Coordinates of C-alpha atoms in Angstrom, one line a residue:
M17 CA -134.8 29.4 26.6
K18 CA -132.4 29.6 23.6
I19 CA -129.6 28.1 25.8
K20 CA -131.8 25.1 26.8
M21 CA -132.6 24.6 23.1
I22 CA -129.0 24.7 22.1
L23 CA -128.0 22.2 24.9
C24 CA -130.8 19.9 23.8
L25 CA -129.7 20.0 20.2
M26 CA -126.1 19.3 21.2
L27 CA -127.2 16.4 23.3
I28 CA -129.2 14.9 20.4
G29 CA -126.2 15.4 18.2
F30 CA -123.9 13.6 20.6
M31 CA -126.4 10.7 20.9
Y32 CA -126.7 10.5 17.1
N33 CA -123.0 10.5 16.6
D34 CA -122.6 7.8 19.2
A35 CA -125.3 5.7 17.5
I36 CA -123.8 5.9 14.1
S37 CA -120.3 5.4 15.3
Q38 CA -121.2 1.9 16.5
I39 CA -120.3 -0.9 14.1
R40 CA -122.3 -4.1 13.7
I41 CA -119.8 -7.0 13.5
A42 CA -120.8 -10.5 12.6
G43 CA -118.8 -13.6 12.0
K44 CA -118.1 -17.3 12.7
V45 CA -115.6 -19.0 15.1
T46 CA -114.2 -22.4 14.0
S47 CA -111.5 -24.8 15.0
I48 CA -108.2 -24.4 13.2
D49 CA -107.8 -28.2 13.3
D50 CA -110.7 -29.3 11.3
G51 CA -112.8 -26.2 10.6
S52 CA -115.7 -27.3 12.8
P53 CA -117.8 -24.5 14.4
L54 CA -117.1 -23.7 18.0
P55 CA -120.2 -22.9 20.2
G56 CA -119.9 -21.1 23.5
V57 CA -116.9 -19.0 22.7
T58 CA -117.0 -15.7 24.6
V59 CA -116.7 -12.6 22.3
A60 CA -116.1 -9.4 24.2
V61 CA -115.1 -5.8 23.4
K62 CA -111.9 -5.3 25.3
G63 CA -112.2 -2.8 28.1
T64 CA -116.0 -2.8 28.1
T65 CA -118.9 -4.9 29.4
I66 CA -120.1 -5.5 25.9
G67 CA -120.0 -9.2 24.9
T68 CA -121.8 -12.2 23.5
V69 CA -121.3 -15.9 23.0
T70 CA -121.1 -17.9 19.8
D71 CA -124.2 -19.9 19.0
I72 CA -124.5 -23.6 18.2
D73 CA -123.1 -23.0 14.7
G74 CA -120.2 -20.9 16.0
E75 CA -121.8 -17.7 14.8
F76 CA -122.0 -14.3 16.6
S77 CA -122.9 -10.7 16.2
I78 CA -121.9 -7.8 18.3
N79 CA -122.0 -4.0 18.3
A80 CA -118.5 -2.5 18.5
P81 CA -118.2 1.1 19.7
S82 CA -115.7 2.2 17.1
A83 CA -113.2 1.0 14.4
N84 CA -110.5 1.1 17.1
A85 CA -112.3 -1.5 19.3
I86 CA -110.6 -4.8 19.9
L87 CA -112.6 -8.0 20.0
V88 CA -111.4 -10.7 22.4
F89 CA -112.3 -14.4 21.6
S90 CA -111.8 -16.8 24.6
F91 CA -112.7 -20.3 25.6
I92 CA -111.3 -22.7 28.2
G93 CA -108.6 -24.8 26.5
L94 CA -108.3 -22.6 23.5
A95 CA -105.7 -19.8 22.8
T96 CA -107.3 -16.4 23.3
E97 CA -107.5 -14.3 20.1
E98 CA -107.6 -10.4 20.0
I99 CA -108.6 -8.8 16.7
K100 CA -109.0 -5.0 16.0
V101 CA -112.2 -4.2 14.2
G102 CA -110.9 -1.7 11.7
N103 CA -113.2 -1.2 8.7
R104 CA -114.5 -4.8 8.7
K105 CA -118.1 -5.8 9.3
I106 CA -117.4 -9.6 9.1
I107 CA -114.8 -11.2 11.2
D108 CA -114.2 -14.9 11.0
V109 CA -111.8 -16.4 13.5
Q110 CA -110.0 -19.7 13.8
M111 CA -109.0 -20.9 17.3
S112 CA -106.4 -23.4 18.3
S113 CA -105.8 -25.5 21.4
D114 CA -103.7 -23.9 24.2
T115 CA -101.7 -26.8 25.6
N116 CA -100.4 -24.6 28.4
Q117 CA -103.9 -23.9 29.6
L118 CA -105.1 -27.4 29.0
S119 CA -102.4 -28.8 31.3
E120 CA -104.1 -26.9 34.2
V121 CA -107.7 -28.0 33.6
V122 CA -109.6 -31.3 34.1
V123 CA -110.8 -32.9 30.9
V124 CA -114.4 -33.9 31.7
G125 CA -116.2 -31.9 28.9
Y126 CA -117.6 -32.7 25.6
G127 CA -116.8 -32.0 22.0
T128 CA -117.3 -28.7 20.3
G129 CA -120.0 -27.6 18.0
K130 CA -121.7 -30.1 15.7
R131 CA -118.9 -32.5 16.3
S132 CA -120.2 -33.1 19.9
K133 CA -123.4 -34.5 18.5
N134 CA -121.7 -37.0 16.3
K135 CA -118.4 -37.7 17.9
A136 CA -119.4 -37.5 21.6
V137 CA -120.0 -41.2 21.8
A138 CA -117.0 -42.2 19.8
E139 CA -114.7 -39.9 21.8
Y140 CA -116.2 -41.3 25.0
E141 CA -115.4 -44.9 24.0
M142 CA -111.8 -43.9 23.2
V143 CA -111.2 -41.8 26.3
A144 CA -113.1 -43.9 28.9
D145 CA -111.8 -47.3 27.8
E146 CA -108.3 -45.9 28.1
A147 CA -109.0 -44.8 31.7
F148 CA -109.3 -41.2 30.6
S149 CA -105.8 -41.2 29.2
T150 CA -103.8 -38.0 29.8
R151 CA -102.9 -38.1 26.1
V152 CA -106.3 -36.4 25.3
S153 CA -105.4 -33.0 23.8
G154 CA -102.1 -33.2 25.7
A155 CA -103.9 -32.5 28.9
A156 CA -103.0 -33.7 32.4
I157 CA -105.6 -34.5 35.0
S158 CA -105.3 -32.2 38.0
S159 CA -106.1 -32.9 41.7
Y160 CA -109.8 -33.4 41.3
P161 CA -112.3 -33.1 42.9
Q162 CA -111.5 -30.0 44.9
P163 CA -113.5 -28.3 47.7
M164 CA -115.8 -25.4 46.9
E165 CA -114.1 -22.0 47.2
E166 CA -114.9 -20.4 50.5
T167 CA -115.5 -17.0 48.8
S168 CA -118.6 -18.5 47.0
N169 CA -121.8 -16.6 47.6
E170 CA -124.1 -19.2 46.0
D171 CA -127.3 -20.0 47.8
Y172 CA -129.0 -23.4 48.0
A173 CA -132.0 -24.6 50.0
K174 CA -131.1 -27.2 52.7
I175 CA -131.9 -30.8 51.7
V176 CA -132.6 -33.4 54.4
E177 CA -132.4 -36.7 52.7
N178 CA -135.5 -39.0 52.8
G179 CA -135.0 -41.9 55.2
F180 CA -136.8 -45.3 55.3
K181 CA -140.4 -45.3 56.6
N182 CA -142.4 -48.1 58.1
P183 CA -145.6 -48.8 56.1
F184 CA -147.6 -49.4 59.4
A185 CA -146.7 -45.9 60.8
D186 CA -146.6 -44.2 57.3
P187 CA -148.7 -46.2 54.9
L188 CA -148.8 -43.5 52.3
S189 CA -146.0 -41.7 50.4
T190 CA -147.2 -38.5 48.6
F191 CA -145.3 -36.1 46.5
S192 CA -145.4 -33.6 43.6
I193 CA -143.7 -34.5 40.3
D194 CA -140.6 -32.4 39.3
V195 CA -139.6 -31.8 35.7
D196 CA -136.9 -29.3 36.6
A197 CA -133.3 -30.4 35.6
A198 CA -131.3 -27.4 36.8
S199 CA -129.5 -29.4 39.4
Y200 CA -127.8 -31.7 36.9
S201 CA -126.3 -28.9 34.7
N202 CA -125.3 -27.0 37.8
V203 CA -123.5 -30.1 39.2
R204 CA -121.9 -30.6 35.8
R205 CA -120.6 -27.0 36.0
F206 CA -118.9 -27.6 39.3
L207 CA -117.3 -30.9 38.1
N208 CA -116.1 -29.2 34.9
H209 CA -114.4 -26.6 37.0
G210 CA -112.6 -29.3 39.1
Q211 CA -114.8 -28.8 42.2
M212 CA -117.3 -31.0 44.0
P213 CA -120.7 -29.5 44.2
P214 CA -122.2 -28.5 47.6
K215 CA -124.4 -31.3 48.9
D216 CA -127.5 -29.1 48.8
A217 CA -126.9 -28.4 45.1
V218 CA -127.5 -32.1 44.3
R219 CA -131.2 -32.8 43.9
I220 CA -131.2 -36.4 42.8
E221 CA -134.7 -36.3 41.2
E222 CA -133.5 -33.5 38.9
M223 CA -130.4 -35.4 37.9
V224 CA -132.5 -38.4 37.0
N225 CA -135.0 -36.3 35.1
Y226 CA -132.3 -34.5 33.1
F227 CA -132.4 -37.4 30.7
N228 CA -135.2 -38.6 28.5
Y229 CA -136.4 -42.2 28.7
D230 CA -137.8 -44.6 26.2
Y231 CA -141.4 -44.8 27.6
K232 CA -144.4 -45.6 25.5
Q233 CA -146.6 -42.8 24.3
P234 CA -150.1 -42.4 25.9
N235 CA -152.9 -44.0 23.8
G236 CA -156.0 -43.0 25.8
D237 CA -157.6 -39.8 27.0
D238 CA -154.9 -39.1 29.6
P239 CA -152.0 -36.8 28.5
F240 CA -149.3 -39.2 29.8
S241 CA -148.6 -42.9 30.1
I242 CA -147.5 -44.6 33.3
N243 CA -144.6 -47.1 33.1
T244 CA -143.4 -49.2 36.1
E245 CA -140.6 -51.7 36.7
L246 CA -139.3 -53.6 39.7
A247 CA -136.0 -55.3 40.3
S248 CA -133.2 -55.7 42.8
S249 CA -131.4 -52.5 43.9
P250 CA -127.9 -52.1 42.5
W251 CA -126.5 -50.5 45.7
N252 CA -128.0 -53.0 48.1
K253 CA -128.6 -56.5 46.8
D254 CA -131.1 -57.4 49.6
H255 CA -133.3 -54.4 48.7
K256 CA -135.5 -53.8 45.8
L257 CA -135.9 -50.7 43.5
V258 CA -139.2 -49.5 42.0
H259 CA -139.0 -47.4 38.9
I260 CA -142.1 -45.2 38.0
G261 CA -142.0 -43.3 34.8
L262 CA -144.4 -40.8 33.2
Q263 CA -144.3 -40.0 29.5
G264 CA -146.0 -36.8 28.4
K265 CA -147.8 -36.8 25.0
D266 CA -145.7 -35.6 22.1
I267 CA -147.3 -32.7 20.2
A268 CA -146.0 -31.7 16.8
M269 CA -144.7 -28.2 16.6
D270 CA -147.4 -27.1 14.1
N271 CA -150.1 -28.3 16.5
L272 CA -148.9 -26.4 19.5
P273 CA -151.0 -23.4 20.5
P274 CA -149.7 -19.8 19.8
S275 CA -147.4 -18.4 22.3
N276 CA -147.5 -15.0 24.1
L277 CA -144.0 -14.8 25.6
V278 CA -142.5 -12.1 27.7
F279 CA -138.7 -12.3 28.1
L280 CA -137.9 -10.9 31.6
L281 CA -134.1 -10.4 31.5
D282 CA -131.8 -9.4 34.3
V283 CA -129.3 -6.8 33.1
S284 CA -128.0 -5.8 36.5
G285 CA -124.3 -5.4 37.2
S286 CA -124.1 -9.0 38.5
M287 CA -124.9 -10.2 35.0
S288 CA -121.9 -8.7 33.3
D289 CA -119.8 -11.9 33.3
A290 CA -119.4 -13.8 30.0
N291 CA -121.3 -16.8 31.3
K292 CA -124.3 -14.6 32.2
L293 CA -125.7 -11.8 29.9
P294 CA -123.6 -12.7 26.8
L295 CA -124.6 -16.4 27.1
L296 CA -128.2 -15.4 27.8
K297 CA -128.3 -13.5 24.5
S298 CA -127.0 -16.4 22.6
A299 CA -129.5 -18.8 24.3
F300 CA -132.5 -16.6 23.5
R301 CA -131.3 -16.3 19.9
L302 CA -131.8 -20.0 19.7
L303 CA -135.3 -19.7 21.1
I304 CA -136.3 -16.8 18.8
D305 CA -135.2 -18.8 15.8
K306 CA -137.6 -21.6 16.9
L307 CA -140.7 -19.4 17.1
R308 CA -143.4 -19.3 14.5
P309 CA -145.2 -16.2 13.0
Q310 CA -148.2 -16.8 15.2
D311 CA -146.0 -16.5 18.3
K312 CA -145.2 -13.1 19.8
V313 CA -142.5 -11.8 22.1
A314 CA -142.0 -8.8 24.4
I315 CA -138.8 -8.0 26.2
V316 CA -138.7 -6.5 29.7
V317 CA -135.3 -5.8 31.4
Y318 CA -134.6 -4.8 35.0
A319 CA -131.6 -3.5 36.9
G320 CA -132.0 -0.5 39.2
A321 CA -135.4 0.0 37.5
A322 CA -137.5 -2.1 35.2
G323 CA -138.5 -1.2 31.6
E324 CA -140.0 -2.5 28.4
V325 CA -137.4 -2.5 25.6
L326 CA -139.6 -4.3 23.1
P327 CA -143.4 -4.3 22.9
S328 CA -145.2 -7.5 22.1
T329 CA -143.9 -8.3 18.5
S330 CA -144.8 -11.1 16.1
A331 CA -142.1 -13.7 15.6
S332 CA -142.3 -13.0 11.9
E333 CA -140.2 -9.9 12.7
K334 CA -137.3 -11.8 14.1
D335 CA -134.7 -9.2 13.1
K336 CA -136.5 -6.6 15.2
I337 CA -136.6 -8.9 18.2
L338 CA -132.9 -9.9 17.8
D339 CA -131.8 -6.2 17.5
A340 CA -133.5 -5.4 20.8
L341 CA -131.9 -8.4 22.4
D342 CA -128.4 -7.6 21.0
N343 CA -128.5 -4.0 22.3
L344 CA -128.8 -5.1 25.9
S345 CA -125.9 -4.4 28.3
A346 CA -125.4 -5.0 32.0
G347 CA -125.3 -2.4 34.8
G348 CA -127.0 -1.4 38.1
S349 CA -128.5 -3.2 41.0
T350 CA -131.4 -5.7 40.7
A351 CA -135.0 -4.7 41.2
G352 CA -136.4 -8.2 40.5
G353 CA -139.9 -7.5 42.0
A354 CA -140.6 -4.5 39.8
G355 CA -139.5 -6.4 36.7
I356 CA -141.7 -9.4 37.4
N357 CA -144.7 -7.1 38.0
L358 CA -144.2 -5.3 34.7
A359 CA -143.6 -8.6 32.8
Y360 CA -146.9 -10.0 34.0
K361 CA -148.7 -6.8 33.2
I362 CA -147.5 -7.0 29.6
A363 CA -148.3 -10.7 29.3
K364 CA -151.9 -10.0 30.5
Q365 CA -152.3 -7.1 28.1
N366 CA -151.4 -9.5 25.2
F367 CA -153.1 -12.5 26.6
V368 CA -154.0 -15.3 24.1
K369 CA -157.0 -17.3 25.0
N370 CA -156.2 -21.1 24.9
G371 CA -152.7 -20.1 24.1
N372 CA -149.3 -20.4 25.9
N373 CA -149.1 -17.3 28.0
R374 CA -145.7 -17.3 29.7
V375 CA -143.0 -15.1 31.3
I376 CA -139.5 -16.4 30.8
L377 CA -137.2 -15.1 33.5
A378 CA -133.5 -15.2 32.9
T379 CA -131.2 -14.3 35.9
D380 CA -128.5 -15.3 38.3
G381 CA -131.2 -14.9 41.0
D382 CA -129.4 -12.0 42.8
F383 CA -132.5 -10.0 43.7
N384 CA -131.0 -7.4 46.0
V385 CA -133.3 -4.4 45.7
G386 CA -137.1 -4.3 46.2
A387 CA -139.4 -7.1 47.3
S388 CA -136.7 -9.8 47.3
S389 CA -137.5 -12.2 50.2
N390 CA -138.5 -15.7 49.2
E391 CA -141.9 -15.3 50.9
S392 CA -142.9 -12.1 49.1
M393 CA -141.7 -13.5 45.7
E394 CA -143.8 -16.6 46.3
E395 CA -146.9 -14.6 47.0
L396 CA -146.3 -12.4 43.9
I397 CA -145.9 -15.4 41.6
E398 CA -148.9 -17.3 43.1
Q399 CA -151.2 -14.4 42.5
K400 CA -150.1 -14.1 38.8
R401 CA -150.4 -17.8 37.9
E402 CA -154.1 -17.7 38.8
E403 CA -154.5 -15.3 35.9
G404 CA -153.3 -18.0 33.4
V405 CA -149.8 -16.8 32.9
F406 CA -147.1 -19.4 33.7
L407 CA -143.4 -18.9 34.5
T408 CA -140.2 -20.5 33.2
V409 CA -137.0 -19.7 35.0
L410 CA -133.5 -19.9 33.4
G411 CA -130.5 -19.6 35.7
F412 CA -127.1 -18.3 34.5
G413 CA -123.7 -17.8 36.0
M414 CA -121.7 -18.7 39.1
G415 CA -120.2 -17.2 42.2
N416 CA -123.4 -15.4 43.4
Y417 CA -125.9 -17.9 42.0
K418 CA -129.2 -18.0 43.9
D419 CA -130.5 -21.4 43.2
S420 CA -133.1 -21.5 46.0
K421 CA -134.9 -18.3 44.9
M422 CA -135.2 -19.4 41.3
E423 CA -136.5 -22.9 42.2
I424 CA -139.2 -21.3 44.3
L425 CA -140.2 -18.9 41.6
A426 CA -140.6 -21.6 39.0
D427 CA -142.5 -23.9 41.4
K428 CA -145.0 -21.2 42.4
G429 CA -145.4 -20.0 38.8
N430 CA -146.6 -23.4 37.4
G431 CA -143.4 -23.5 35.4
N432 CA -140.0 -25.2 35.2
Y433 CA -136.5 -24.3 36.1
A434 CA -133.3 -25.0 34.1
Y435 CA -129.7 -23.9 34.6
I436 CA -127.9 -22.8 31.5
D437 CA -124.1 -23.4 31.9
N438 CA -123.2 -23.4 28.2
I439 CA -124.7 -22.9 24.7
L440 CA -125.3 -26.6 24.2
E441 CA -127.5 -26.7 27.4
A442 CA -129.4 -23.8 25.9
Q443 CA -130.0 -25.8 22.8
K444 CA -131.2 -28.8 24.8
V445 CA -133.7 -26.7 26.9
L446 CA -134.9 -24.2 24.3
V447 CA -134.6 -26.2 21.0
H448 CA -134.6 -30.0 21.5
E449 CA -137.1 -29.8 24.4
F450 CA -139.0 -26.7 23.2
G451 CA -142.4 -28.2 23.7
G452 CA -141.7 -29.7 27.2
T453 CA -140.1 -26.4 28.4
L454 CA -142.8 -24.1 27.2
F455 CA -146.1 -26.0 26.7
T456 CA -147.9 -27.5 29.8
I457 CA -150.2 -30.5 29.1
A458 CA -151.0 -31.4 32.7
K459 CA -150.7 -29.3 35.9
D460 CA -150.8 -30.1 39.6
V461 CA -149.6 -33.7 39.0
K462 CA -149.3 -35.6 42.3
I463 CA -148.4 -39.2 43.1
Q464 CA -149.5 -41.2 46.1
V465 CA -148.2 -44.7 46.8
E466 CA -149.6 -47.2 49.3
F467 CA -147.4 -50.1 50.3
N468 CA -148.5 -53.6 51.1
P469 CA -147.0 -54.3 54.6
A470 CA -147.2 -58.0 54.0
K471 CA -144.4 -57.5 51.5
V472 CA -142.8 -54.2 52.4
Q473 CA -140.9 -53.8 55.7
A474 CA -139.7 -50.3 54.9
Y475 CA -139.6 -47.9 51.9
R476 CA -137.7 -44.8 50.9
L477 CA -138.4 -42.2 48.1
V478 CA -135.1 -41.4 46.4
G479 CA -134.9 -37.6 46.0
Y480 CA -137.9 -35.3 45.8
E481 CA -137.2 -34.0 49.3
N482 CA -138.6 -30.5 48.6
R483 CA -141.6 -32.0 46.8
I484 CA -143.1 -34.0 49.7
L485 CA -146.8 -33.5 50.3
A486 CA -149.0 -34.4 53.3
P487 CA -151.3 -37.4 52.6
E488 CA -154.4 -35.3 52.7
D489 CA -152.9 -33.0 50.0
F490 CA -153.4 -35.7 47.4
N491 CA -157.2 -35.2 47.2
N492 CA -157.1 -31.4 47.8
D493 CA -157.4 -29.8 44.4
K494 CA -156.4 -26.4 45.9
K495 CA -152.9 -27.8 46.7
D496 CA -150.4 -26.8 44.1
A497 CA -148.1 -29.4 42.5
G498 CA -145.8 -29.9 39.5
E499 CA -146.5 -29.5 35.8
L500 CA -145.7 -31.8 32.9
G501 CA -144.8 -30.4 29.5
A502 CA -145.4 -31.8 26.0
G503 CA -143.1 -34.8 25.4
H504 CA -141.5 -34.5 28.8
T505 CA -140.7 -37.6 30.9
V506 CA -140.7 -37.8 34.7
T507 CA -139.1 -40.6 36.7
A508 CA -139.3 -41.5 40.4
L509 CA -137.6 -44.3 42.3
Y510 CA -138.5 -46.1 45.5
E511 CA -136.1 -48.3 47.5
I512 CA -137.8 -51.1 49.2
I513 CA -136.7 -53.3 52.1
P514 CA -138.7 -56.6 51.8
V515 CA -140.3 -58.3 54.7
G516 CA -137.8 -60.7 56.4
V517 CA -134.6 -58.8 55.4
K518 CA -132.4 -57.7 58.3
S519 CA -131.5 -54.1 58.1
Q520 CA -130.0 -51.3 60.2
F521 CA -132.7 -49.0 58.7
V522 CA -135.7 -51.0 60.1
V523 CA -137.3 -49.9 63.4
D524 CA -137.8 -52.5 66.1
D525 CA -141.3 -53.9 66.7
L526 CA -143.4 -51.9 69.1
K527 CA -143.9 -53.3 72.7
Y528 CA -147.3 -51.9 73.5
Q529 CA -149.2 -52.2 70.3
K530 CA -149.5 -54.4 67.2
T531 CA -150.9 -53.6 63.8
K532 CA -152.7 -56.4 62.1
I533 CA -152.2 -57.1 58.4
T534 CA -155.4 -57.8 56.5
E535 CA -156.0 -61.2 54.9
G536 CA -156.2 -59.5 51.5
A537 CA -152.8 -58.0 51.9
I538 CA -151.3 -61.4 52.9
S539 CA -152.8 -63.2 50.0
S540 CA -152.1 -60.5 47.4
S541 CA -149.2 -60.5 45.0
E542 CA -149.3 -56.7 44.9
L543 CA -146.3 -54.8 46.3
M544 CA -147.8 -51.4 46.1
T545 CA -150.6 -49.3 44.6
V546 CA -149.7 -46.1 42.7
K547 CA -152.3 -43.3 42.4
L548 CA -151.9 -40.2 40.3
R549 CA -153.9 -37.0 40.1
Y550 CA -153.6 -34.3 37.5
K551 CA -155.5 -31.4 36.0
A552 CA -155.8 -30.2 32.4
P553 CA -154.0 -26.8 32.0
D554 CA -157.3 -24.9 32.0
D555 CA -159.2 -27.0 34.6
D556 CA -159.6 -26.7 38.3
K557 CA -160.8 -30.3 38.9
S558 CA -158.4 -33.2 39.0
K559 CA -158.6 -36.6 37.4
L560 CA -157.5 -39.8 39.1
I561 CA -155.5 -42.7 37.7
V562 CA -154.7 -45.9 39.7
K563 CA -152.1 -48.6 38.9
T564 CA -150.9 -51.6 40.9
I565 CA -147.4 -53.0 40.9
E566 CA -146.9 -56.8 41.3
D567 CA -144.1 -58.1 43.4
S568 CA -141.2 -59.6 41.5
K569 CA -137.7 -61.2 42.0
K570 CA -136.2 -59.9 38.8
S571 CA -132.5 -59.3 38.7
I572 CA -131.2 -55.9 37.7
D573 CA -129.3 -57.6 34.8
N574 CA -132.7 -58.4 33.2
T575 CA -134.1 -54.8 33.4
S576 CA -134.6 -52.2 30.7
D577 CA -132.1 -49.5 29.9
N578 CA -134.6 -47.1 31.5
F579 CA -134.3 -48.8 34.8
R580 CA -130.6 -49.3 34.9
W581 CA -129.8 -45.7 33.7
S582 CA -132.1 -44.1 36.3
A583 CA -130.5 -46.3 39.0
A584 CA -127.0 -45.3 37.8
V585 CA -127.8 -41.6 37.9
A586 CA -129.4 -41.8 41.3
A587 CA -126.4 -43.8 42.7
F588 CA -124.1 -41.1 41.3
G589 CA -126.1 -38.4 43.1
M590 CA -125.9 -40.4 46.4
Q591 CA -122.1 -40.7 46.0
L592 CA -121.8 -37.0 45.5
T593 CA -123.7 -36.3 48.7
A594 CA -122.1 -39.1 50.7
S595 CA -125.6 -40.4 51.3
D596 CA -126.2 -42.7 54.3
F597 CA -128.0 -45.0 51.9
K598 CA -125.4 -45.3 49.1
G599 CA -124.6 -48.8 50.0
D600 CA -121.5 -50.5 48.7
L601 CA -121.7 -49.2 45.1
T602 CA -118.5 -47.5 43.9
Y603 CA -117.8 -45.1 41.1
S604 CA -116.5 -48.0 39.1
D605 CA -119.8 -49.9 39.6
I606 CA -121.8 -46.8 38.6
Y607 CA -119.7 -46.4 35.5
D608 CA -120.3 -50.1 34.4
L609 CA -124.0 -49.8 35.2
A610 CA -124.4 -46.6 33.2
K611 CA -122.3 -47.9 30.3
S612 CA -124.6 -51.0 30.0
A613 CA -127.7 -48.8 29.8
R614 CA -126.5 -46.0 27.5
G615 CA -128.9 -47.1 24.8
K616 CA -129.8 -44.5 22.1
D617 CA -127.9 -41.4 22.8
E618 CA -128.2 -39.2 19.7
Q619 CA -127.2 -35.9 21.4
G620 CA -124.4 -37.5 23.5
Y621 CA -125.9 -36.5 26.9
R622 CA -125.5 -40.0 28.4
A623 CA -121.9 -40.3 27.1
E624 CA -121.1 -37.0 28.8
F625 CA -122.6 -38.4 32.1
I626 CA -120.4 -41.5 31.9
R627 CA -117.4 -39.3 31.5
M628 CA -118.3 -37.4 34.6
V629 CA -118.5 -40.6 36.6
E630 CA -115.2 -41.8 35.2
S631 CA -113.5 -38.6 36.2
C632 CA -114.8 -39.0 39.8
R633 CA -113.7 -42.6 39.8
L634 CA -110.2 -41.8 38.8
M635 CA -109.8 -39.2 41.5
A636 CA -111.4 -41.4 44.2
R637 CA -109.4 -44.4 42.9
K638 CA -112.5 -46.7 43.3

């Protein structure tokens, strides 16, 4: 008995000495050129899995195991810095460009820190108008794009592109809205690494919906406005393009309901890379800083087993929440199912009536232990959403990224899905679009379109391949569909082949039967009728909205920035996937179209897209 007691005391002593030997280091990383903060810089303890990433202000904090520890500061295009901790608790670092490293990478990125917000547009004008001159930072453009590495273990659901349909055989087109934008940032990640994305990684609707559009705010009882526009198609002058846009109602931060959030964080061994758990920590620091005292947060982690590291805590105690977050480290296999069960249990225990009850899952999607099949995960999430707890999924990392699993989880959990490839994307999703990401204003939003066969010879929905619904699903309130967040916009495009236009995509007339067009259709000026159904977040009965779209011969040159920008992004997606329907539009045409529609671009997101197009154009020489 005495021996056991002595051993216990020794163990406690070792643990205490280890705890007090840790040194909390904070600091700021800036550019040696102009002193601007550098976000997204990886800060790691050399020889360990301990690490973090600088936030949007270039600031970081990390626990060093001892005074002998060495901190390594690294970022693509910058010279790596190694600094011994010593007796310091504040370490500020200035980093300079590494011209040797820059000569080996493709310059398709964006500015650093706060400079990117203000200088992104100016830098774009200088760089793009000079055909992406190799004088930028002394860099040379490499052989780009390159094929995806064969060693990649990333997983994407198969996409079979929507084809043209005959309005006689298929008079109705029905689909669920999609506010996810993960595909765009994931595609950007590939391009920024000099690789073309896998075709199945490109979901055109998510690329289009990555951007906000200047739609009018709703002014009636419905939580969103409906905006439509029709003009000639930019990739086929004989076709028409229909633009349908929804604008979710903006809600001031002070008027948003209180949040009961459970952070479900993957800390398995697969999350040890710098662009996974360290970036995750920095991303969630931005979110925590945005929360109000009436909001509360719990943290659940999972690796070989799941556990609660922070009980539900008021956001007024931000230091307590941040300490729990900062102490996380990666290791072990991934028991995703157990973690999700525990997170929902804690969310239910702290349920806020009429509040925002939500689990936020952050992972690379590599569920390799426990209930990990897509089917069992779907059933688990569907059961929990009925209890009033929604799910947001944030994806991190590369190499073993499981996109298909994360998309399914978010869809079934009445939530949304974003891919965080850098700290600026984290700021976009968790700060700039805070309300849209976390607060649902309409659920089970469905769209059904009926086409007038007197004017429409064939039609095609651009994207939304994995959101297609059966016609009868539209009126079925038990059928799940997409959610719309506060302030969010959703855009959908239809390509139309008018009656009388000769096209390889049109099926020949039938020999043994004819379908008669009604007199009303022949005399009508209507091209199509758009119907929408949605439910309030806490309702089970849907509401119906109907809107007609008149035929028009408007040229694309006379359309809004909204129309031209969405068309440019969709055309870019079709180029990346070598779509059968991409027409004769080239990267140069897409570049010109996007540049003409950039409009207000306060955060520089559109300028960044134009750079991506220009980079592809230079490599394709088109």
